[in-house]
Amino acid sequence: MTDAVAGLALVLQLAVLGTLGEAARRRNVAAAVNALFALAVALLPAVVGVVVPSVVIDPTVPLWIALAGFLHSLGMLGLYESVWWWDHLTHTVSAALVAALLYAALVVAFAPSTAVLAVATVLFTFAVGVFWELIELVAREVGDRFDVEPVLVHYGWRDTAYDLLFDVVGALLIVGFEVGVFVPVIDRFPRAAETLVVGGGGVVLVGSVVMTVVVWPVTEE
């Protein structure tokens, strides 16, 4: 079973590489940048396994990361526009991945009660989703300002609302099924877990406020 999961993860990693090649063929800079980033993140578990061989990574983690990257990379090649549910699926899978990481960090750093853990995971994931949507807005404004293709695409406020809704769905799946695949890894680095929660929360909060102050007046023009 483990070999099958690892094999499927490899297939998806190669598929992400394929989207990178297709983006390059189309000379689609935004899709190429996103595919390159997705490929780098998809290969991260393998890099961690080499650098810190004592860390045991659940075989579903590389598969999950590669799936999220593949969905996003393929979406950037046109499926976000042509398949109405593609963005919803991608946000659910990606947000669940983020939520699982936050879930594990909260468990290791603070060991909260089940109820607090669930609420904190969902709220934190939602905040990260807001942060991401603001980054998309900034990318659009930068593209407009310098007359270049934005690396990320913002599809409007209705799409943003749906994105955040499916971000919450992804987080609810994690807390509902108590998915702790990242706990064994993060448990090896308890200080990093606390930094991820506190420091990451600070970055998301401050970054969101700054981007709102910068972007909101522009969007009102």
Short mmCIF file of N, CA, C and O in Angstrom, two decimals, residues 102-118 120 183 187 190 193-194 197:
data_model
loop_
_atom_site.label_atom_id
_atom_site.label_comp_id
_atom_site.label_asym_id
_atom_site.label_seq_id
_atom_site.Cartn_x
_atom_site.Cartn_y
_atom_site.Cartn_z
N LEU A 102 -1.48 23.32 10.42
CA LEU A 102 -1.82 24.15 11.58
C LEU A 102 -2.34 23.30 12.73
O LEU A 102 -2.00 23.55 13.89
N TYR A 103 -3.15 22.33 12.41
CA TYR A 103 -3.71 21.39 13.40
C TYR A 103 -2.57 20.73 14.18
O TYR A 103 -2.57 20.68 15.41
N ALA A 104 -1.59 20.23 13.44
CA ALA A 104 -0.46 19.55 14.07
C ALA A 104 0.36 20.53 14.92
O ALA A 104 0.79 20.19 16.04
N ALA A 105 0.59 21.73 14.40
CA ALA A 105 1.37 22.72 15.14
C ALA A 105 0.67 23.11 16.44
O ALA A 105 1.32 23.26 17.49
N LEU A 106 -0.64 23.26 16.40
CA LEU A 106 -1.40 23.60 17.60
C LEU A 106 -1.35 22.47 18.62
O LEU A 106 -1.20 22.70 19.83
N VAL A 107 -1.46 21.23 18.14
CA VAL A 107 -1.41 20.06 19.04
C VAL A 107 -0.06 20.00 19.75
O VAL A 107 0.01 19.81 20.97
N VAL A 108 1.02 20.18 18.98
CA VAL A 108 2.36 20.05 19.54
C VAL A 108 2.71 21.23 20.45
O VAL A 108 3.27 21.05 21.54
N ALA A 109 2.37 22.43 20.01
CA ALA A 109 2.80 23.63 20.75
C ALA A 109 1.95 23.91 21.99
O ALA A 109 2.46 24.36 23.01
N PHE A 110 0.64 23.64 21.89
CA PHE A 110 -0.24 24.08 22.98
C PHE A 110 -1.13 22.98 23.56
O PHE A 110 -1.72 23.17 24.62
N ALA A 111 -1.25 21.85 22.88
CA ALA A 111 -2.08 20.73 23.35
C ALA A 111 -3.43 21.21 23.87
O ALA A 111 -3.80 20.93 25.02
N PRO A 112 -4.19 21.95 23.06
CA PRO A 112 -5.48 22.47 23.53
C PRO A 112 -6.55 21.39 23.60
O PRO A 112 -6.35 20.27 23.14
N SER A 113 -7.68 21.74 24.19
CA SER A 113 -8.80 20.80 24.21
C SER A 113 -9.31 20.60 22.78
O SER A 113 -9.01 21.38 21.88
N THR A 114 -10.09 19.56 22.61
CA THR A 114 -10.59 19.23 21.27
C THR A 114 -11.39 20.37 20.66
O THR A 114 -11.21 20.71 19.49
N ALA A 115 -12.24 20.99 21.46
CA ALA A 115 -13.08 22.08 20.96
C ALA A 115 -12.24 23.28 20.56
O ALA A 115 -12.44 23.88 19.49
N VAL A 116 -11.31 23.65 21.42
CA VAL A 116 -10.44 24.80 21.13
C VAL A 116 -9.58 24.52 19.91
O VAL A 116 -9.38 25.39 19.06
N LEU A 117 -9.07 23.30 19.81
CA LEU A 117 -8.25 22.90 18.67
C LEU A 117 -9.03 23.04 17.37
O LEU A 117 -8.52 23.56 16.38
N ALA A 118 -10.27 22.58 17.39
CA ALA A 118 -11.10 22.64 16.18
C ALA A 118 -11.37 24.08 15.77
O ALA A 118 -11.20 24.45 14.60
N ALA A 120 -9.75 26.86 16.66
CA ALA A 120 -8.52 27.57 16.31
C ALA A 120 -8.03 27.17 14.92
O ALA A 120 -7.58 28.02 14.14
N VAL A 183 1.59 15.56 12.68
CA VAL A 183 1.96 15.59 14.10
C VAL A 183 3.31 14.91 14.38
O VAL A 183 4.16 15.48 15.08
N ASP A 187 6.21 17.16 15.85
CA ASP A 187 6.53 16.82 17.23
C ASP A 187 8.04 16.77 17.47
O ASP A 187 8.50 16.91 18.60
N PRO A 190 9.26 21.03 18.46
CA PRO A 190 8.21 21.75 19.21
C PRO A 190 8.36 23.27 19.17
O PRO A 190 7.37 23.99 19.13
N ALA A 193 7.03 24.55 16.03
CA ALA A 193 5.57 24.53 16.02
C ALA A 193 5.02 25.81 16.64
O ALA A 193 4.09 26.43 16.11
N GLU A 194 5.60 26.21 17.77
CA GLU A 194 5.15 27.44 18.41
C GLU A 194 5.43 28.65 17.54
O GLU A 194 4.61 29.57 17.43
N VAL A 197 2.82 28.86 14.74
CA VAL A 197 1.52 29.37 15.18
C VAL A 197 1.58 30.86 15.51
O VAL A 197 0.81 31.66 14.98
#
